[in-house]
Coordinates of C-alpha atoms and ligand atoms in Angstrom, one line a residue:
X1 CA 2.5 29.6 3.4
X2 CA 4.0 26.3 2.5
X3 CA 7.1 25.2 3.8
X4 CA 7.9 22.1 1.4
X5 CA 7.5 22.4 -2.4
X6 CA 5.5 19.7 -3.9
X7 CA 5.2 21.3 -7.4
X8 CA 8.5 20.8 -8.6
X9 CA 8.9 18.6 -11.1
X10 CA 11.9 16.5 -10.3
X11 CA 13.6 14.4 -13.5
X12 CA 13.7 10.6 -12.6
X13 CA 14.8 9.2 -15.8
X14 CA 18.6 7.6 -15.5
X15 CA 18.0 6.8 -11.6
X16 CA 17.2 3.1 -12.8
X17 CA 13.0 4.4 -11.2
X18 CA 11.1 0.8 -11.8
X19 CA 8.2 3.6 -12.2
X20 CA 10.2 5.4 -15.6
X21 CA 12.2 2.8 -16.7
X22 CA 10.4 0.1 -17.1
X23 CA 7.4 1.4 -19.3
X24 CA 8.7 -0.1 -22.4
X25 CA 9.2 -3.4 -21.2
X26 CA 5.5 -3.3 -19.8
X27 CA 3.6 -1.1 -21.6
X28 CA 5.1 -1.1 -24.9
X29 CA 6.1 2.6 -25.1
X30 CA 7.7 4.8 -23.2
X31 CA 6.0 7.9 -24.1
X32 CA 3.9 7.3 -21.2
X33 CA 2.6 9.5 -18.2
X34 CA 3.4 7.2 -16.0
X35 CA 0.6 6.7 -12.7
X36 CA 1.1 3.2 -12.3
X37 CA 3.3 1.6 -9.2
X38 CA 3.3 3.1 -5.8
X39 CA 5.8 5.4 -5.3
X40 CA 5.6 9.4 -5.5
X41 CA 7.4 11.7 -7.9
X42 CA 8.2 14.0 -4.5
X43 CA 11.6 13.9 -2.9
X44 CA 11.8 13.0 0.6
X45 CA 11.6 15.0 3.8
X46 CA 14.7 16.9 3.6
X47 CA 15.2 15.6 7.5
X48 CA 15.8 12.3 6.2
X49 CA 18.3 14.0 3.3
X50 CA 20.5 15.5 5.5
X51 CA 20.4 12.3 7.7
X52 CA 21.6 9.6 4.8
X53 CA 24.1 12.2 3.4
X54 CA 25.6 13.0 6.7
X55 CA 26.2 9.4 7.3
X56 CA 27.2 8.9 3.9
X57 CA 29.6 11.6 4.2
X58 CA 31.1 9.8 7.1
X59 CA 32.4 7.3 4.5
X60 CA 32.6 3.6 6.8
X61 CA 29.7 1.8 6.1
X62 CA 30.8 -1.1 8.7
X63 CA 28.4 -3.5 9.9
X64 CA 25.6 -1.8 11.7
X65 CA 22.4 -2.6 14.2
X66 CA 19.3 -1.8 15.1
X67 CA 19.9 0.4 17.9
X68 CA 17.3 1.3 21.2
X69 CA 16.6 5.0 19.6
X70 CA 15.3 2.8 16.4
X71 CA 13.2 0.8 18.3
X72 CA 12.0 3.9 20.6
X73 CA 11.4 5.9 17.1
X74 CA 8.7 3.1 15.7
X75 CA 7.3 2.8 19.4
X76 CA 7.1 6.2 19.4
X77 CA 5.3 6.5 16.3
X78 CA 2.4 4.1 17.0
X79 CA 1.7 5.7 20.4
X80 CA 1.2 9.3 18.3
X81 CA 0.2 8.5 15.8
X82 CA -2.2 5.7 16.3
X83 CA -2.5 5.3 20.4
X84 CA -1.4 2.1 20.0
X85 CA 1.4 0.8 23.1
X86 CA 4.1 -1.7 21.6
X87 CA 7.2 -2.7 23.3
X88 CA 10.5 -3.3 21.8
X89 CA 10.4 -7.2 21.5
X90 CA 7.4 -6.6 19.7
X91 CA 9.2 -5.3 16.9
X92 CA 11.4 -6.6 14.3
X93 CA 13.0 -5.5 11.1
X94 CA 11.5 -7.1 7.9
X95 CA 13.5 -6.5 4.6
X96 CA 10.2 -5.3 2.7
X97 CA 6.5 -6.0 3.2
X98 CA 5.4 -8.3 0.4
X99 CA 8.6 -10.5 1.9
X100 CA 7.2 -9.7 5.1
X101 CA 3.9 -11.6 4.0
X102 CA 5.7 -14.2 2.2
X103 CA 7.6 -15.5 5.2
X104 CA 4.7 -15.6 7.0
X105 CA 3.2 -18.0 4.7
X106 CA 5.9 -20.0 4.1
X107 CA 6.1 -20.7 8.0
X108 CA 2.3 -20.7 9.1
X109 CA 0.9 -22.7 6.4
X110 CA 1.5 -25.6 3.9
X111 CA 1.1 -26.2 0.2
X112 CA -2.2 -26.5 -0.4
X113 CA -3.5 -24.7 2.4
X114 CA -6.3 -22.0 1.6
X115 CA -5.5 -18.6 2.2
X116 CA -8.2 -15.8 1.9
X117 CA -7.5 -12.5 0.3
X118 CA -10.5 -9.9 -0.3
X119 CA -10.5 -8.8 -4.1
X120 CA -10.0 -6.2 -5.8
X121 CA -6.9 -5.8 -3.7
X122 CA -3.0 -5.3 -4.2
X123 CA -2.2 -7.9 -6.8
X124 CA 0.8 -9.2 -4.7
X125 CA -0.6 -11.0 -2.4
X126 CA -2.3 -13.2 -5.3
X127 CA 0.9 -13.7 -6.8
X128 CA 2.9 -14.7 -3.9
X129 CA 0.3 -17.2 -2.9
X130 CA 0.5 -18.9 -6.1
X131 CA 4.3 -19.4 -5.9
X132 CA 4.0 -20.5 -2.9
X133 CA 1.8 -22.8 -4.5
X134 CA -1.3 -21.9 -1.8
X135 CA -5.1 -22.0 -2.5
X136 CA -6.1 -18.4 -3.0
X137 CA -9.6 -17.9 -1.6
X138 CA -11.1 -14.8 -2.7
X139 CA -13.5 -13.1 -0.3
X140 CA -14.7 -10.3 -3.2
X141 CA -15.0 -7.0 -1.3
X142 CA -19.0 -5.7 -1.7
X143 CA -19.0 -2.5 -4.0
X144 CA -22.0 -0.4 -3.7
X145 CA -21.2 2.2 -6.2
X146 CA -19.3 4.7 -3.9
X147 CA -17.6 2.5 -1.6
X148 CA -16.2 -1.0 -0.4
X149 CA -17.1 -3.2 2.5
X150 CA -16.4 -6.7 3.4
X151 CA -18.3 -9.1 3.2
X152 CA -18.7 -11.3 6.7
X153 CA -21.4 -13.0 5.5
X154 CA -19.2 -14.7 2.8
X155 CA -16.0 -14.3 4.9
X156 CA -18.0 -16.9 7.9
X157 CA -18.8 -19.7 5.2
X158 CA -15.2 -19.8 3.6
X159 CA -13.7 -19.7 6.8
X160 CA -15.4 -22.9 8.0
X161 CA -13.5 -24.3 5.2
X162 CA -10.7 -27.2 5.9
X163 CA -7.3 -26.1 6.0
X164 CA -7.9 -22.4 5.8
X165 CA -5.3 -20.8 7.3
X166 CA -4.7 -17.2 6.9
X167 CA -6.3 -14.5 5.7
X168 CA -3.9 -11.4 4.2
X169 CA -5.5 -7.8 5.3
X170 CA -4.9 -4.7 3.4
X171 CA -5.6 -2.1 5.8
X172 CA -5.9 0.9 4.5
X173 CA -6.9 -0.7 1.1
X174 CA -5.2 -0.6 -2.0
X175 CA -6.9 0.0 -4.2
X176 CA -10.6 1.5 -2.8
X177 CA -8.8 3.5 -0.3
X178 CA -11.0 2.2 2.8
X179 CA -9.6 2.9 5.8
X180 CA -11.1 -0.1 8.0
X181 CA -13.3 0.8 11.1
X182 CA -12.9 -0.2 14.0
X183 CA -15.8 -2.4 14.0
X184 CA -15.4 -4.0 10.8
X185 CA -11.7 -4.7 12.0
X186 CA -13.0 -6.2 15.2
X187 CA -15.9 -8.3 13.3
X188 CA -13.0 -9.8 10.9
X189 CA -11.0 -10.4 14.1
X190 CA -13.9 -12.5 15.9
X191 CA -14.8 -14.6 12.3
X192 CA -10.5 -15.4 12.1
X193 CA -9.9 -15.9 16.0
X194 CA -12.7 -18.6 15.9
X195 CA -12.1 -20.5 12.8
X196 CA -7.8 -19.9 13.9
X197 CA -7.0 -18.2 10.9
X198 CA -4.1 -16.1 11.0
X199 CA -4.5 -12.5 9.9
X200 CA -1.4 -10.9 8.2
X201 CA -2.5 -7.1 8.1
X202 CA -0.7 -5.3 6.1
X203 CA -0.4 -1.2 7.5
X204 CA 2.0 0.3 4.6
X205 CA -0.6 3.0 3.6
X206 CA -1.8 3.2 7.4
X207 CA -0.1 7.1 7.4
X208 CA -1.9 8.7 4.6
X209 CA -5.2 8.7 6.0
X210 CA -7.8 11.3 5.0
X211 CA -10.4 13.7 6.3
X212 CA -11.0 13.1 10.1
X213 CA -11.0 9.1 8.6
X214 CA -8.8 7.1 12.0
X215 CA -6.6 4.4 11.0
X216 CA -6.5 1.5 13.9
X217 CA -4.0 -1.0 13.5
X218 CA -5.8 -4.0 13.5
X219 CA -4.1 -5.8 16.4
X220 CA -5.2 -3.4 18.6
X221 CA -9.0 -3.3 17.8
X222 CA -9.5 -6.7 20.4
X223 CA -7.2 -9.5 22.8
X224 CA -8.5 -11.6 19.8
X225 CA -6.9 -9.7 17.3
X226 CA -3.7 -9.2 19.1
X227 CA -3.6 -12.4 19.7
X228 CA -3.9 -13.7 15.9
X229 CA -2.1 -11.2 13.6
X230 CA 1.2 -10.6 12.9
X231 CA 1.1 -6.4 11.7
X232 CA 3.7 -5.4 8.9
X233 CA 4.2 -1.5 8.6
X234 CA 6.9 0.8 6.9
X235 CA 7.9 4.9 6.6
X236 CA 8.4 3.3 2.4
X237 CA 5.0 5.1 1.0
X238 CA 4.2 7.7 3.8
X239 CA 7.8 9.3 3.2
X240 CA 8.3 7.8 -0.1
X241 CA 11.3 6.0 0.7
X242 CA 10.6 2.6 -0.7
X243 CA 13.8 1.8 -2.4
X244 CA 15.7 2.1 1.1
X245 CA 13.7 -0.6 2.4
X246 CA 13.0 0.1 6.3
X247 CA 9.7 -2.2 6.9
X248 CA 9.0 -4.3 10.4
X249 CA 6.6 -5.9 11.7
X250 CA 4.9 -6.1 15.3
X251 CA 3.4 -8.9 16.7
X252 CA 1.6 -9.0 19.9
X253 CA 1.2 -12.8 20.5
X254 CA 4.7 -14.2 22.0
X255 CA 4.3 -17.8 20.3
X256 CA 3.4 -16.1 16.7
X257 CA 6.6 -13.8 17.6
X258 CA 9.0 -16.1 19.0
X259 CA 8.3 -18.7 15.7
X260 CA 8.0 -15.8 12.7
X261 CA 11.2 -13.8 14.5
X262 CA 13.5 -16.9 14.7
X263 CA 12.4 -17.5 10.9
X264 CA 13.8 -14.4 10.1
X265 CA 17.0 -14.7 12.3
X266 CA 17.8 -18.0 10.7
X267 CA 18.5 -16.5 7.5
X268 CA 19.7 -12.7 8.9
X269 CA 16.6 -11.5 7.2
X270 CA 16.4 -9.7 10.2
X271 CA 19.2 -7.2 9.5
X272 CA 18.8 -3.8 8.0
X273 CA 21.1 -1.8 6.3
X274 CA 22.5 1.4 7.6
X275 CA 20.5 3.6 5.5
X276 CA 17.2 1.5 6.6
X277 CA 17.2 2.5 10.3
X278 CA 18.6 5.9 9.2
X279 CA 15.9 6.8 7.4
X280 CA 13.1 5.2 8.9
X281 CA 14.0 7.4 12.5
X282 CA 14.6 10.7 10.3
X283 CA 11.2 10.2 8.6
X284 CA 9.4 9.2 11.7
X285 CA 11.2 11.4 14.9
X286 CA 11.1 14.5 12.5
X287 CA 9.2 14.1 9.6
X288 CA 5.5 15.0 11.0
X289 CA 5.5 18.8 9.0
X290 CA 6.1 17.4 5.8
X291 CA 3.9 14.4 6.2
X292 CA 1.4 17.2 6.9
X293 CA 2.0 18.9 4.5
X294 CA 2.0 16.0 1.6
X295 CA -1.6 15.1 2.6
X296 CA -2.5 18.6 2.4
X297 CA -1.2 18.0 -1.1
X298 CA -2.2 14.9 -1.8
X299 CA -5.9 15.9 -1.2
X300 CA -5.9 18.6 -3.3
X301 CA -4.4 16.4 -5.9
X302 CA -7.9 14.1 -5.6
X303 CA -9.9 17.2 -5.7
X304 CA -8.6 18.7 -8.5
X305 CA -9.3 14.7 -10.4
X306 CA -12.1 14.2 -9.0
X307 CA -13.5 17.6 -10.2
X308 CA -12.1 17.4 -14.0
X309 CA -13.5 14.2 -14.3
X310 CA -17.0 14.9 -13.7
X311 CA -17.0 17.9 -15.5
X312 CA -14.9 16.9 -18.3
X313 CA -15.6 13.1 -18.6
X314 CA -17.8 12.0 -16.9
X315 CA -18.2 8.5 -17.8
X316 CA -14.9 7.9 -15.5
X317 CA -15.7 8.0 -11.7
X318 CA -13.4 8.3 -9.0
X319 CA -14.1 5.9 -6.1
X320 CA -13.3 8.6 -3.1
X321 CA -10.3 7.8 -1.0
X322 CA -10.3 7.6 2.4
X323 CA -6.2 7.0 2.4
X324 CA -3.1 7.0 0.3
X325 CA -2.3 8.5 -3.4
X326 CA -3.7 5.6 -5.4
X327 CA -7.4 6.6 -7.4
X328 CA -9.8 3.8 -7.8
X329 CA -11.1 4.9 -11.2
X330 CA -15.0 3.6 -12.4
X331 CA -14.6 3.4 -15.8
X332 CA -17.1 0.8 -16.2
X333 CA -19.8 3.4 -17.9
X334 CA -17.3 3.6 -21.0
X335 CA -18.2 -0.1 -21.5
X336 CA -15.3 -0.9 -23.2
X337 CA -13.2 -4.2 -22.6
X338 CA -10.3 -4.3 -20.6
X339 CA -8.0 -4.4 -23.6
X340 CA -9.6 -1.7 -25.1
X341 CA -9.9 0.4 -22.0
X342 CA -6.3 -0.3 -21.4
X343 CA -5.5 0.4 -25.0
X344 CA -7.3 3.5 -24.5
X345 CA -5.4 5.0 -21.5
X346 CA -1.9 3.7 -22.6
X347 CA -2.0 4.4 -26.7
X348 CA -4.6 6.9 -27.2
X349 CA -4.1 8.6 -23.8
X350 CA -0.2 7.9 -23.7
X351 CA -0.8 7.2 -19.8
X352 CA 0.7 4.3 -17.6
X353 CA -1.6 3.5 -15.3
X354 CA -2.8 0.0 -13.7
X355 CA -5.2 -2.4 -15.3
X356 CA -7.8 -2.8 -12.9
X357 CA -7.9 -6.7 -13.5
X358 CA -4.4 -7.4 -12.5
X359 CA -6.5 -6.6 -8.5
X360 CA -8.3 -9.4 -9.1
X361 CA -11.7 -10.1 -11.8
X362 CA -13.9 -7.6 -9.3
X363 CA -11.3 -4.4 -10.6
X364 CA -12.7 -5.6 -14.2
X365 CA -13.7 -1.8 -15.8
X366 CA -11.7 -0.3 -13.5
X367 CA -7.9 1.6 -13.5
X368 CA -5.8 2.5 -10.8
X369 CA -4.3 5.7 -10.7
X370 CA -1.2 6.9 -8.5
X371 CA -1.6 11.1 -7.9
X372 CA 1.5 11.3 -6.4
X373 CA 2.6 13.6 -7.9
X374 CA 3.1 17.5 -8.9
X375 CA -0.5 18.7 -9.9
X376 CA 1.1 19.9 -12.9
X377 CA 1.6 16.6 -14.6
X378 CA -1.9 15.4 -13.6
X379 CA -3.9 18.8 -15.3
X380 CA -1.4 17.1 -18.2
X381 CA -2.4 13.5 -17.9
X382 CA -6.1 15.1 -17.8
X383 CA -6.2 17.0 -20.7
X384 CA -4.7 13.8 -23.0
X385 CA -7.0 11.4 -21.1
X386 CA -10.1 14.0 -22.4
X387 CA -8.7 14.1 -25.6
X388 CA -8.3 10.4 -26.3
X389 CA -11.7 9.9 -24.5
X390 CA -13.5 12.4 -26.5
X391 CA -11.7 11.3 -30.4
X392 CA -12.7 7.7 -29.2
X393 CA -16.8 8.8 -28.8
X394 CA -17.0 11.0 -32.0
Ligands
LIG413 C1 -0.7 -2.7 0.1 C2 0.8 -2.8 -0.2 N1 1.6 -3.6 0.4 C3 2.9 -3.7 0.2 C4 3.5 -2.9 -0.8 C5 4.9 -3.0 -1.1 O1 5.7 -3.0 0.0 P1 7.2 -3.5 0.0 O2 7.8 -2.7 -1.1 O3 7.7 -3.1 1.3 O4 7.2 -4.9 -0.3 C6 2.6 -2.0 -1.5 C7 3.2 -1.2 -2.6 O5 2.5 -0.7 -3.4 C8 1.3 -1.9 -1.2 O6 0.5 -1.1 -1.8

């Protein structure tokens, strides 16, 4: 017996959703399914429900602070959920992760510098570096089929490159779904402590982890990784909360801390909203049944792809998650372009999903997929995907 109901389909449209109202504008229709950006089409923990209308109810919305029971709450939830001891000044409020990662670079590295990402990977990172007008170096992540690794053999030689100064971590990875070991977190750590790079390692998936897979926040895998990384983090996608906005980050090393968190404070970036704190010590202090719960879900919702898609087509492959609710989907065996395999799922299939590319050239053949949703709508998204696949091959 279930306590939370994940199958109910909940109408978005007119709540300005970026993820329903902005298909027109970027797909060119609107009679889409839309799978595409990262948020879920579940309502949040009821615990963190009755927490924002309970303070909205109290009707001052007066200047407010991060107080100890915040702090507590997210140094509570690292030693649970990940074993992992942080103190207080360790921890600051960042007004969204991708910002998060863009003040980092800003402060820790120079126009021109070289930054390494690892492709196909979150499409944000890429972006940012360009406006920041950086050197993207692309370490492409090794596909063998089935899964990613990284590649340290590649990582060593670009590393020894001048004026490489930070690599940005995805960790879990979006998309691919690895969930880093602890070893492959501790080899990148000894490659970036001895060339100094500084790894950003961003954590935002780090809570929907699959299957006995053990997320380990990458500071804490060595003394050389806690000494070289500043870790950003979030309650946004675990308890889909993203549009509240409750990110921080935690960094280990005092110098990195003392520079990065008086950044922040010079432009009260470091101040969140009311309903930030709120929610992020609802979600986290008593949010643990549903999160339970919604993986339970989740999973299923893979499953249930996974299985129509090798029997029904199976020219499309699912690359097996080991975290979060976005599908790494092989579609490479269709052999279509990308236009046309992005035609395909958007006009034939009258689904939004994302264009592998936009990750980087590796996602070429590939489309991201986010399940978050009520299993409902995907045995609908499917059936139309069949459909369009099977008109397009007879
Ligand atoms: C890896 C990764 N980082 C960051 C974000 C966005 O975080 P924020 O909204 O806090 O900037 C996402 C959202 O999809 C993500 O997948």
């Amino acid at each position: 017996m279930t306590k939370y109901n994940f199958d109910q389909i909940i109408e978005r449209k007119g709540t300005d959703s970026f993820k329903y109202g902005v298909l027109k504008r970027l797909y060119g229709r609107d009679d889409l399914i839309p799978l595409w950006v990262a948020d879920m089409d579940f309502s949040a923990p009821p615990v963190v429900i009755e927490a924002l209308t309970k303070r909205a109810q109290h009707g001052i919305y007066g200047y407010t602070f991060a107080s100890d029971d915040y702090y507590n709450t997210i140094i509570g939830w690292q030693a649970r959920r990940n074993g992992w001891a942080v103190s207080k000044e360790e921890i600051c409020f960042v007004p969204g992760v991708v910002k998060g990662i863009s003040f980092a670079i800003d402060l820790f590295s120079c126009e021109g510098d070289k930054i390494i990402i690892q492709p196909p990977v979150y499409h944000p990172f890429r972006i940012v570096l360009n406006l920041h007008k950086r050197e993207v170096i692309s370490n492409p992540l090794i596909f063998d089929g089935v899964q990613y690794r990284m590649d340290f053999a590649n990582l060593e030689q670009l590393a020894e490159k001048e004026n490489t100064k930070i690599l940005i971590l995805s960790n879990p990875h979006n998309p691919g779904g690895r969930v880093w070991t602890k070893e492959e977190l501790a080899q990148l750590a000894d490659i970036c402590f001895k060339h100094k790079i500084l790894v950003i390692s961003d954590e935002i998936h780090s809570d929907l982890v699959f299957n006995g897979n053990k997320h380990v926040p990458f500071a804490m895998v060595s003394k050389k990784a806690a000494q070289n990384s500043i870790l950003l983090g979030a309650p946004s996608k675990t308890f889909n909360i993203a549009g509240i906005v409750s990110s921080y980050s935690i960094i280990k090393n005092p110098k990195i801390r003392e520079k990065y968190y008086n950044y922040l404070k010079k432009s009260e970036l470091d101040d969140g909203t009311i309903f930030a704190y709120l929610a992020l010590q609802a979600a986290y202090n008593h949010g643990e049944d549903w999160l339970a719960e919604l993986k339970t879900y989740l999973w299923k919702n893979i499953l249930f792809v996974d299985d129509y898609l090798k029997k029904n087509i199976p020219k499309i492959k699912v690359v097996m998650p080991e975290a979060s609710f976005l599908l790494w989907l092989d579609c490479r065996e269709l052999h279509l372009h990308q236009k046309d395999l992005n035609d395909l799922f958007t006009n034939k299939a009258r689904l939004a999903l994302n264009d592998g590319s936009m990750f980087g050239i590796e996602g070429t053949g590939f489309m991201r997929m986010n399940i978050g949703c009520p299993i409902s709508v995907l045995g609908k998204a499917m059936k139309q995907l069949k459909e369009a696949v099977e008109l397009r091959e007879n």
